[in-house]
PDB file of C-alpha atoms and ligand atoms in Angstrom:
ATOM      1  CA  MET A   1       0.137  -0.296  -0.356  1.00 50.00           C
ATOM      2  CA  GLU A   2       1.539   3.694  -0.851  1.00 52.00           C
ATOM      3  CA  GLN A   3       2.159   5.780   1.861  1.00 52.00           C
ATOM      4  CA  LYS A   4      -0.276   8.603   2.772  1.00 50.00           C
ATOM      5  CA  THR A   5       1.917  12.185   2.869  1.00 51.00           C
ATOM      6  CA  ASP A   6       0.084  14.319   5.043  1.00 53.00           C
ATOM      7  CA  ALA A   7      -0.091  16.716   1.630  1.00 71.00           C
ATOM      8  CA  GLN A   8      -1.911  14.211  -0.321  1.00 89.00           C
ATOM      9  CA  LYS A   9      -5.419  13.692   0.072  1.00 94.00           C
ATOM     10  CA  THR A  10      -8.280  11.307  -0.014  1.00 96.00           C
ATOM     11  CA  ILE A  11     -10.809  10.741  -1.943  1.00 97.00           C
ATOM     12  CA  LEU A  12     -13.588   8.231  -0.547  1.00 98.00           C
ATOM     13  CA  ILE A  13     -15.027   7.114  -4.452  1.00 98.00           C
ATOM     14  CA  VAL A  14     -18.525   5.824  -4.198  1.00 98.00           C
ATOM     15  CA  GLU A  15     -20.039   4.273  -7.723  1.00 97.00           C
ATOM     16  CA  ASP A  16     -21.525   1.607  -9.004  1.00 97.00           C
ATOM     17  CA  GLU A  17     -20.333   2.074 -12.340  1.00 95.00           C
ATOM     18  CA  LYS A  18     -17.132  -0.171 -12.475  1.00 96.00           C
ATOM     19  CA  ASN A  19     -16.028   2.044 -15.607  1.00 95.00           C
ATOM     20  CA  ILE A  20     -16.492   5.602 -14.213  1.00 95.00           C
ATOM     21  CA  VAL A  21     -14.300   4.610 -10.833  1.00 97.00           C
ATOM     22  CA  ASP A  22     -11.782   3.175 -13.243  1.00 97.00           C
ATOM     23  CA  ILE A  23     -11.487   6.803 -14.630  1.00 96.00           C
ATOM     24  CA  LEU A  24     -12.342   8.268 -12.157  1.00 97.00           C
ATOM     25  CA  ARG A  25      -9.478   6.551 -10.185  1.00 98.00           C
ATOM     26  CA  PHE A  26      -7.177   7.335 -12.990  1.00 97.00           C
ATOM     27  CA  ASN A  27      -7.537  11.330 -13.296  1.00 97.00           C
ATOM     28  CA  LEU A  28      -8.126  11.018  -9.592  1.00 97.00           C
ATOM     29  CA  GLN A  29      -4.202   9.135  -9.252  1.00 97.00           C
ATOM     30  CA  ARG A  30      -2.777  12.113 -12.037  1.00 96.00           C
ATOM     31  CA  GLU A  31      -3.792  14.845  -9.713  1.00 95.00           C
ATOM     32  CA  GLY A  32      -2.010  13.354  -6.537  1.00 95.00           C
ATOM     33  CA  TYR A  33      -4.786  12.639  -4.589  1.00 96.00           C
ATOM     34  CA  ARG A  34      -4.691   8.703  -2.656  1.00 97.00           C
ATOM     35  CA  THR A  35      -7.917   7.625  -4.060  1.00 98.00           C
ATOM     36  CA  VAL A  36     -10.557   4.640  -1.300  1.00 98.00           C
ATOM     37  CA  GLU A  37     -13.107   2.777  -3.706  1.00 98.00           C
ATOM     38  CA  ALA A  38     -16.772   1.894  -2.419  1.00 98.00           C
ATOM     39  CA  TYR A  39     -19.735  -0.576  -4.388  1.00 98.00           C
ATOM     40  CA  ASP A  40     -22.109   0.398  -2.753  1.00 98.00           C
ATOM     41  CA  GLY A  41     -23.431   2.585  -0.126  1.00 98.00           C
ATOM     42  CA  ALA A  42     -23.192   0.190   2.358  1.00 97.00           C
ATOM     43  CA  ASP A  43     -19.520   0.068   1.760  1.00 98.00           C
ATOM     44  CA  GLY A  44     -19.059   3.448   1.008  1.00 98.00           C
ATOM     45  CA  LEU A  45     -20.567   4.524   5.366  1.00 97.00           C
ATOM     46  CA  GLU A  46     -18.376   1.966   6.355  1.00 97.00           C
ATOM     47  CA  LYS A  47     -14.781   2.899   4.269  1.00 97.00           C
ATOM     48  CA  ALA A  48     -16.198   6.596   4.697  1.00 96.00           C
ATOM     49  CA  ARG A  49     -15.782   5.845   8.367  1.00 95.00           C
ATOM     50  CA  LYS A  50     -12.637   3.271   8.842  1.00 96.00           C
ATOM     51  CA  GLU A  51     -10.512   5.600   5.571  1.00 95.00           C
ATOM     52  CA  ASN A  52     -11.964   9.100   7.007  1.00 93.00           C
ATOM     53  CA  PRO A  53     -11.610  11.043   3.365  1.00 96.00           C
ATOM     54  CA  ASP A  54     -10.845  14.092   2.545  1.00 95.00           C
ATOM     55  CA  LEU A  55     -14.389  14.534   0.008  1.00 97.00           C
ATOM     56  CA  ILE A  56     -16.670  11.331  -0.937  1.00 98.00           C
ATOM     57  CA  LEU A  57     -16.980  11.905  -4.340  1.00 98.00           C
ATOM     58  CA  LEU A  58     -20.893   9.935  -4.313  1.00 97.00           C
ATOM     59  CA  ASP A  59     -22.797   8.330  -6.527  1.00 96.00           C
ATOM     60  CA  VAL A  60     -26.503   8.709  -6.520  1.00 93.00           C
ATOM     61  CA  MET A  61     -27.953   5.894  -7.634  1.00 92.00           C
ATOM     62  CA  LEU A  62     -26.171   2.780  -5.568  1.00 96.00           C
ATOM     63  CA  PRO A  63     -27.155  -0.538  -4.731  1.00 97.00           C
ATOM     64  CA  LYS A  64     -28.195  -1.826  -0.713  1.00 96.00           C
ATOM     65  CA  ILE A  65     -28.650   2.096   0.091  1.00 96.00           C
ATOM     66  CA  ASP A  66     -29.001   5.066  -2.807  1.00 95.00           C
ATOM     67  CA  GLY A  67     -26.610   8.417  -1.909  1.00 96.00           C
ATOM     68  CA  PHE A  68     -29.358  10.284  -0.165  1.00 95.00           C
ATOM     69  CA  GLY A  69     -28.926   7.355   3.001  1.00 96.00           C
ATOM     70  CA  VAL A  70     -25.366   6.971   2.754  1.00 97.00           C
ATOM     71  CA  LEU A  71     -25.326  11.300   2.940  1.00 96.00           C
ATOM     72  CA  GLU A  72     -27.603  11.205   5.040  1.00 95.00           C
ATOM     73  CA  VAL A  73     -26.044   9.523   7.873  1.00 95.00           C
ATOM     74  CA  ILE A  74     -22.767  10.622   7.115  1.00 94.00           C
ATOM     75  CA  ARG A  75     -24.501  14.447   7.519  1.00 92.00           C
ATOM     76  CA  GLN A  76     -25.288  12.855  11.279  1.00 90.00           C
ATOM     77  CA  SER A  77     -21.743  12.667  12.018  1.00 88.00           C
ATOM     78  CA  SER A  78     -19.259  14.377   9.335  1.00 89.00           C
ATOM     79  CA  LEU A  79     -19.322  17.417   7.969  1.00 88.00           C
ATOM     80  CA  VAL A  80     -16.372  15.995   5.403  1.00 93.00           C
ATOM     81  CA  PRO A  81     -17.649  17.489   1.878  1.00 95.00           C
ATOM     82  CA  VAL A  82     -19.358  15.823  -0.836  1.00 96.00           C
ATOM     83  CA  ILE A  83     -20.234  15.388  -4.290  1.00 96.00           C
ATOM     84  CA  MET A  84     -23.053  13.328  -5.807  1.00 94.00           C
ATOM     85  CA  LEU A  85     -22.573  12.456  -8.839  1.00 92.00           C
ATOM     86  CA  THR A  86     -25.243  11.800 -10.713  1.00 85.00           C
ATOM     87  CA  ALA A  87     -27.228  10.292 -14.405  1.00 80.00           C
ATOM     88  CA  LEU A  88     -30.466  12.053 -13.000  1.00 69.00           C
ATOM     89  CA  ASP A  89     -30.690  15.672 -14.731  1.00 69.00           C
ATOM     90  CA  ASP A  90     -33.721  16.190 -12.515  1.00 76.00           C
ATOM     91  CA  GLU A  91     -33.823  19.471  -9.751  1.00 82.00           C
ATOM     92  CA  ALA A  92     -36.120  17.241  -7.515  1.00 83.00           C
ATOM     93  CA  TYR A  93     -33.329  15.361  -6.948  1.00 82.00           C
ATOM     94  CA  GLN A  94     -30.200  19.005  -7.243  1.00 84.00           C
ATOM     95  CA  ILE A  95     -32.315  20.022  -4.183  1.00 86.00           C
ATOM     96  CA  LYS A  96     -32.665  16.725  -1.854  1.00 86.00           C
ATOM     97  CA  GLY A  97     -28.637  17.010  -2.048  1.00 86.00           C
ATOM     98  CA  TYR A  98     -28.271  19.972  -1.502  1.00 85.00           C
ATOM     99  CA  ASP A  99     -31.466  19.984   1.618  1.00 88.00           C
ATOM    100  CA  LEU A 100     -29.549  16.296   2.811  1.00 88.00           C
ATOM    101  CA  GLN A 101     -25.629  19.510   2.685  1.00 89.00           C
ATOM    102  CA  ALA A 102     -23.949  17.954  -0.536  1.00 92.00           C
ATOM    103  CA  ASP A 103     -21.638  20.139  -1.045  1.00 92.00           C
ATOM    104  CA  GLU A 104     -21.583  20.416  -5.104  1.00 91.00           C
ATOM    105  CA  TYR A 105     -24.178  18.233  -6.983  1.00 89.00           C
ATOM    106  CA  VAL A 106     -22.489  16.480 -11.143  1.00 90.00           C
ATOM    107  CA  THR A 107     -24.682  15.788 -13.489  1.00 88.00           C
ATOM    108  CA  LYS A 108     -22.965  12.013 -15.272  1.00 88.00           C
ATOM    109  CA  PRO A 109     -21.320  12.226 -17.905  1.00 88.00           C
ATOM    110  CA  PHE A 110     -19.322  14.531 -16.631  1.00 90.00           C
ATOM    111  CA  SER A 111     -16.133  16.913 -17.782  1.00 93.00           C
ATOM    112  CA  MET A 112     -13.317  15.195 -15.510  1.00 95.00           C
ATOM    113  CA  GLN A 113     -11.300  18.535 -16.090  1.00 94.00           C
ATOM    114  CA  ILE A 114     -15.365  20.379 -14.332  1.00 93.00           C
ATOM    115  CA  LEU A 115     -15.290  18.036 -11.580  1.00 96.00           C
ATOM    116  CA  LEU A 116     -11.576  17.784 -10.783  1.00 96.00           C
ATOM    117  CA  ARG A 117     -11.097  21.602 -10.224  1.00 94.00           C
ATOM    118  CA  LYS A 118     -14.527  21.625  -8.327  1.00 94.00           C
ATOM    119  CA  ILE A 119     -13.278  19.121  -6.339  1.00 96.00           C
ATOM    120  CA  GLY A 120     -10.443  21.084  -5.708  1.00 94.00           C
ATOM    121  CA  ALA A 121     -12.533  23.590  -5.032  1.00 92.00           C
ATOM    122  CA  VAL A 122     -14.468  22.253  -2.291  1.00 93.00           C
ATOM    123  CA  LEU A 123     -10.746  21.490  -1.046  1.00 92.00           C
ATOM    124  CA  ARG A 124      -9.815  24.867  -0.805  1.00 88.00           C
ATOM    125  CA  ARG A 125     -13.599  25.733   0.928  1.00 86.00           C
ATOM    126  CA  SER A 126     -13.051  23.133   3.530  1.00 83.00           C
ATOM    127  CA  GLY A 127      -9.157  23.364   4.242  1.00 76.00           C
ATOM    128  CA  LYS A 128     -10.413  27.386   4.962  1.00 64.00           C
ATOM    129  CA  ILE A 129     -13.084  26.646   7.283  1.00 58.00           C
ATOM    130  CA  SER A 130     -11.138  23.963   9.171  1.00 56.00           C
ATOM    131  CA  LYS A 131      -8.563  26.584   9.596  1.00 51.00           C
ATOM    132  CA  GLU A 132     -10.807  29.107  10.858  1.00 51.00           C
ATOM    133  CA  GLU A 133     -11.971  26.229  13.302  1.00 49.00           C
ATOM    134  CA  ASN A 134      -9.159  25.776  14.312  1.00 45.00           C
ATOM    135  CA  THR A 135      -8.329  28.765  15.575  1.00 51.00           C
ATOM    136  CA  GLU A 136      -5.084  28.275  14.287  1.00 59.00           C
ATOM    137  CA  ASP A 137      -5.179  32.753  15.911  1.00 72.00           C
ATOM    138  CA  LEU A 138      -6.305  31.898  18.215  1.00 74.00           C
ATOM    139  CA  LEU A 139      -4.986  30.369  21.833  1.00 77.00           C
ATOM    140  CA  CYS A 140      -6.876  29.199  24.492  1.00 76.00           C
ATOM    141  CA  TYR A 141      -6.249  27.469  28.304  1.00 76.00           C
ATOM    142  CA  GLY A 142      -9.275  27.081  30.374  1.00 75.00           C
ATOM    143  CA  ASN A 143     -11.304  31.174  30.539  1.00 76.00           C
ATOM    144  CA  LEU A 144      -7.742  32.322  28.438  1.00 80.00           C
ATOM    145  CA  ARG A 145      -7.837  33.480  25.174  1.00 81.00           C
ATOM    146  CA  LEU A 146      -5.250  35.145  23.218  1.00 81.00           C
ATOM    147  CA  ASP A 147      -5.774  36.444  20.066  1.00 80.00           C
ATOM    148  CA  LEU A 148      -1.744  36.255  18.514  1.00 78.00           C
ATOM    149  CA  ALA A 149      -3.588  38.770  14.911  1.00 73.00           C
ATOM    150  CA  GLY A 150      -4.739  40.833  16.982  1.00 73.00           C
ATOM    151  CA  TYR A 151      -2.706  40.671  19.745  1.00 77.00           C
ATOM    152  CA  GLN A 152      -4.894  40.964  22.653  1.00 79.00           C
ATOM    153  CA  ALA A 153      -6.145  38.670  25.364  1.00 84.00           C
ATOM    154  CA  TRP A 154      -9.380  38.743  27.551  1.00 81.00           C
ATOM    155  CA  GLU A 155      -9.532  36.002  30.531  1.00 82.00           C
ATOM    156  CA  GLY A 156     -13.579  34.954  29.632  1.00 76.00           C
ATOM    157  CA  PRO A 157     -15.018  38.244  29.134  1.00 74.00           C
ATOM    158  CA  LYS A 158     -12.920  40.304  30.126  1.00 78.00           C
ATOM    159  CA  LYS A 159      -9.764  41.908  28.340  1.00 82.00           C
ATOM    160  CA  LEU A 160      -6.750  42.122  30.000  1.00 84.00           C
ATOM    161  CA  GLU A 161      -3.749  45.377  29.540  1.00 85.00           C
ATOM    162  CA  LEU A 162      -0.924  43.807  29.121  1.00 85.00           C
ATOM    163  CA  THR A 163       2.215  44.969  27.998  1.00 86.00           C
ATOM    164  CA  GLN A 164       4.001  43.073  25.002  1.00 85.00           C
ATOM    165  CA  LYS A 165       5.969  41.470  26.879  1.00 87.00           C
ATOM    166  CA  GLU A 166       3.973  40.350  29.542  1.00 87.00           C
ATOM    167  CA  PHE A 167       1.818  39.198  25.395  1.00 85.00           C
ATOM    168  CA  GLU A 168       5.182  37.353  25.431  1.00 87.00           C
ATOM    169  CA  LEU A 169       5.223  35.060  27.937  1.00 86.00           C
ATOM    170  CA  LEU A 170       1.787  34.630  27.638  1.00 85.00           C
ATOM    171  CA  ARG A 171       1.961  33.359  23.980  1.00 84.00           C
ATOM    172  CA  GLU A 172       5.331  30.682  24.984  1.00 84.00           C
ATOM    173  CA  PHE A 173       2.761  30.159  28.385  1.00 81.00           C
ATOM    174  CA  LEU A 174      -0.225  28.597  26.166  1.00 79.00           C
ATOM    175  CA  GLU A 175       1.455  27.313  22.907  1.00 80.00           C
ATOM    176  CA  ASN A 176       4.235  24.770  25.454  1.00 79.00           C
ATOM    177  CA  GLN A 177       1.171  23.391  27.221  1.00 70.00           C
ATOM    178  CA  GLY A 178       1.870  21.036  29.778  1.00 61.00           C
TER     179      GLY A 178
HETATM  180 CA1  LIG B 201     -25.362   3.697  -9.804  1.00 81.75          CA
END
Protein backbone atom coordinates (compact mmCIF):
# COMPACT_ATOMS: atom_id res chain seq x y z
CA MET A 1 0.00 0.00 0.00
CA GLU A 2 1.20 3.50 -0.82
CA GLN A 3 2.21 5.82 1.99
CA LYS A 4 -0.04 8.74 2.73
CA THR A 5 1.76 12.04 3.05
CA ASP A 6 0.41 15.03 4.95
CA ALA A 7 -0.32 16.92 1.78
CA GLN A 8 -1.99 14.03 0.03
CA LYS A 9 -5.75 14.12 0.22
CA THR A 10 -7.83 10.98 0.28
CA ILE A 11 -10.92 10.85 -1.90
CA LEU A 12 -13.51 8.16 -1.37
CA ILE A 13 -15.31 7.15 -4.56
CA VAL A 14 -18.70 5.55 -3.92
CA GLU A 15 -19.91 4.37 -7.30
CA ASP A 16 -21.19 1.03 -8.60
CA GLU A 17 -20.29 1.56 -12.26
CA LYS A 18 -16.83 0.11 -12.58
CA ASN A 19 -15.87 2.01 -15.73
CA ILE A 20 -16.65 5.31 -14.00
CA VAL A 21 -14.67 4.27 -10.93
CA ASP A 22 -11.74 3.38 -13.19
CA ILE A 23 -11.71 6.71 -14.95
CA LEU A 24 -12.14 8.63 -11.67
CA ARG A 25 -9.36 6.67 -9.98
CA PHE A 26 -7.01 7.19 -12.93
CA ASN A 27 -7.56 10.93 -13.10
CA LEU A 28 -7.59 11.54 -9.35
CA GLN A 29 -4.37 9.59 -8.81
CA ARG A 30 -2.75 11.47 -11.66
CA GLU A 31 -3.66 14.68 -9.81
CA GLY A 32 -1.92 13.33 -6.71
CA TYR A 33 -4.92 12.23 -4.70
CA ARG A 34 -5.12 8.95 -2.85
CA THR A 35 -8.30 7.07 -3.73
CA VAL A 36 -10.45 4.60 -1.86
CA GLU A 37 -13.35 2.87 -3.56
CA ALA A 38 -16.71 1.51 -2.52
CA TYR A 39 -19.18 -0.12 -4.88
CA ASP A 40 -22.37 0.14 -2.83
CA GLY A 41 -23.88 2.39 -0.19
CA ALA A 42 -23.19 0.17 2.80
CA ASP A 43 -19.54 -0.23 1.86
CA GLY A 44 -19.40 3.51 1.21
CA LEU A 45 -20.53 4.26 4.77
CA GLU A 46 -18.04 1.83 6.21
CA LYS A 47 -15.14 3.25 4.21
CA ALA A 48 -16.22 6.81 5.05
CA ARG A 49 -15.87 5.89 8.71
CA LYS A 50 -12.71 3.83 8.43
CA GLU A 51 -10.70 5.85 5.93
CA ASN A 52 -11.62 9.33 7.15
CA PRO A 53 -11.49 10.74 3.60
CA ASP A 54 -10.96 14.43 2.84
CA LEU A 55 -13.74 14.35 0.26
CA ILE A 56 -16.37 11.88 -0.96
CA LEU A 57 -17.61 11.46 -4.52
CA LEU A 58 -21.01 9.92 -4.03
CA ASP A 59 -23.18 8.40 -6.72
CA VAL A 60 -26.94 8.63 -6.14
CA MET A 61 -28.13 5.33 -7.63
CA LEU A 62 -26.29 2.72 -5.58
CA PRO A 63 -27.03 -0.84 -4.47
CA LYS A 64 -28.04 -1.48 -0.83
CA ILE A 65 -28.26 2.17 0.31
CA ASP A 66 -28.69 4.97 -2.21
CA GLY A 67 -26.52 8.07 -2.22
CA PHE A 68 -29.08 10.19 -0.38
CA GLY A 69 -29.28 7.60 2.39
CA VAL A 70 -25.50 7.47 2.61
CA LEU A 71 -25.26 11.26 2.78
CA GLU A 72 -27.92 11.43 5.47
CA VAL A 73 -26.03 9.01 7.70
CA ILE A 74 -22.68 10.69 7.05
CA ARG A 75 -24.08 14.10 7.96
CA GLN A 76 -25.18 12.83 11.36
CA SER A 77 -21.57 12.78 12.41
CA SER A 78 -19.41 14.46 9.79
CA LEU A 79 -19.06 17.59 7.68
CA VAL A 80 -16.71 15.89 5.21
CA PRO A 81 -17.14 17.53 1.79
CA VAL A 82 -19.44 15.48 -0.46
CA ILE A 83 -19.87 15.89 -4.21
CA MET A 84 -22.85 13.93 -5.50
CA LEU A 85 -22.73 12.30 -8.92
CA THR A 86 -25.84 11.34 -10.76
CA ALA A 87 -27.20 10.43 -14.14
CA LEU A 88 -30.42 12.10 -13.13
CA ASP A 89 -30.54 15.61 -14.48
CA ASP A 90 -33.48 16.38 -12.30
CA GLU A 91 -34.00 19.54 -10.30
CA ALA A 92 -35.86 17.79 -7.48
CA TYR A 93 -32.95 15.38 -7.02
CA GLN A 94 -30.41 18.18 -6.96
CA ILE A 95 -32.47 20.07 -4.39
CA LYS A 96 -32.72 16.95 -2.27
CA GLY A 97 -28.93 16.60 -2.45
CA TYR A 98 -28.36 20.16 -1.32
CA ASP A 99 -30.99 19.85 1.41
CA LEU A 100 -29.06 16.88 2.75
CA GLN A 101 -25.98 19.11 2.70
CA ALA A 102 -24.12 17.92 -0.34
CA ASP A 103 -21.40 20.42 -1.18
CA GLU A 104 -21.70 20.05 -4.94
CA TYR A 105 -23.83 18.18 -7.41
CA VAL A 106 -22.47 16.90 -10.72
CA THR A 107 -24.58 15.28 -13.42
CA LYS A 108 -23.31 12.47 -15.63
CA PRO A 109 -21.84 12.47 -18.14
CA PHE A 110 -19.51 14.97 -16.50
CA SER A 111 -16.39 16.70 -17.73
CA MET A 112 -13.38 15.35 -15.83
CA GLN A 113 -11.66 18.73 -16.00
CA ILE A 114 -14.68 20.47 -14.47
CA LEU A 115 -15.04 17.78 -11.81
CA LEU A 116 -11.35 18.07 -10.86
CA ARG A 117 -11.73 21.82 -10.49
CA LYS A 118 -14.86 21.43 -8.40
CA ILE A 119 -12.99 18.97 -6.16
CA GLY A 120 -10.15 21.48 -5.80
CA ALA A 121 -12.58 24.29 -4.98
CA VAL A 122 -14.50 22.22 -2.42
CA LEU A 123 -11.26 21.08 -0.75
CA ARG A 124 -9.96 24.64 -0.55
CA ARG A 125 -13.24 25.77 0.98
CA SER A 126 -13.23 22.97 3.54
CA GLY A 127 -9.55 23.53 4.36
CA LYS A 128 -10.32 27.15 5.10
CA ILE A 129 -13.24 26.26 7.31
CA SER A 130 -11.34 23.71 9.34
CA LYS A 131 -8.50 26.19 9.70
CA GLU A 132 -10.94 28.70 11.13
CA GLU A 133 -12.35 26.04 13.39
CA ASN A 134 -8.88 25.20 14.60
CA THR A 135 -8.51 28.93 15.20
CA GLU A 136 -4.85 29.04 14.42
CA ASP A 137 -4.65 32.65 15.52
CA LEU A 138 -6.42 32.00 18.79
CA LEU A 139 -4.75 30.28 21.72
CA CYS A 140 -6.90 29.07 24.57
CA TYR A 141 -6.21 27.70 28.00
CA GLY A 142 -9.00 27.35 30.52
CA ASN A 143 -10.81 30.67 30.30
CA LEU A 144 -7.77 32.43 28.87
CA ARG A 145 -7.88 33.40 25.21
CA LEU A 146 -5.09 34.96 23.22
CA ASP A 147 -5.70 36.57 19.85
CA LEU A 148 -2.31 36.37 18.16
CA ALA A 149 -3.29 38.41 15.13
CA GLY A 150 -4.90 41.21 17.13
CA TYR A 151 -2.48 41.11 20.10
CA GLN A 152 -5.31 40.89 22.57
CA ALA A 153 -5.95 38.70 25.55
CA TRP A 154 -9.06 37.88 27.52
CA GLU A 155 -9.76 36.16 30.78
CA GLY A 156 -13.31 34.99 30.30
CA PRO A 157 -15.19 38.05 29.06
CA LYS A 158 -12.62 40.45 30.56
CA LYS A 159 -10.02 41.94 28.26
CA LEU A 160 -6.56 41.92 29.80
CA GLU A 161 -4.24 44.90 29.62
CA LEU A 162 -0.86 43.39 28.90
CA THR A 163 2.45 44.82 27.87
CA GLN A 164 3.97 43.28 24.79
CA LYS A 165 6.41 41.37 26.96
CA GLU A 166 3.64 39.99 29.14
CA PHE A 167 1.72 39.06 26.02
CA GLU A 168 4.70 37.17 24.60
CA LEU A 169 5.24 35.38 27.90
CA LEU A 170 1.62 34.33 28.02
CA ARG A 171 1.83 33.26 24.41
CA GLU A 172 4.86 31.12 25.10
CA PHE A 173 3.12 29.60 28.08
CA LEU A 174 -0.02 28.78 26.08
CA GLU A 175 1.93 27.43 23.14
CA ASN A 176 3.78 25.03 25.40
CA GLN A 177 0.89 23.81 27.48
CA GLY A 178 1.75 20.88 29.68
CA1 LIG B 1 -24.97 4.12 -10.02
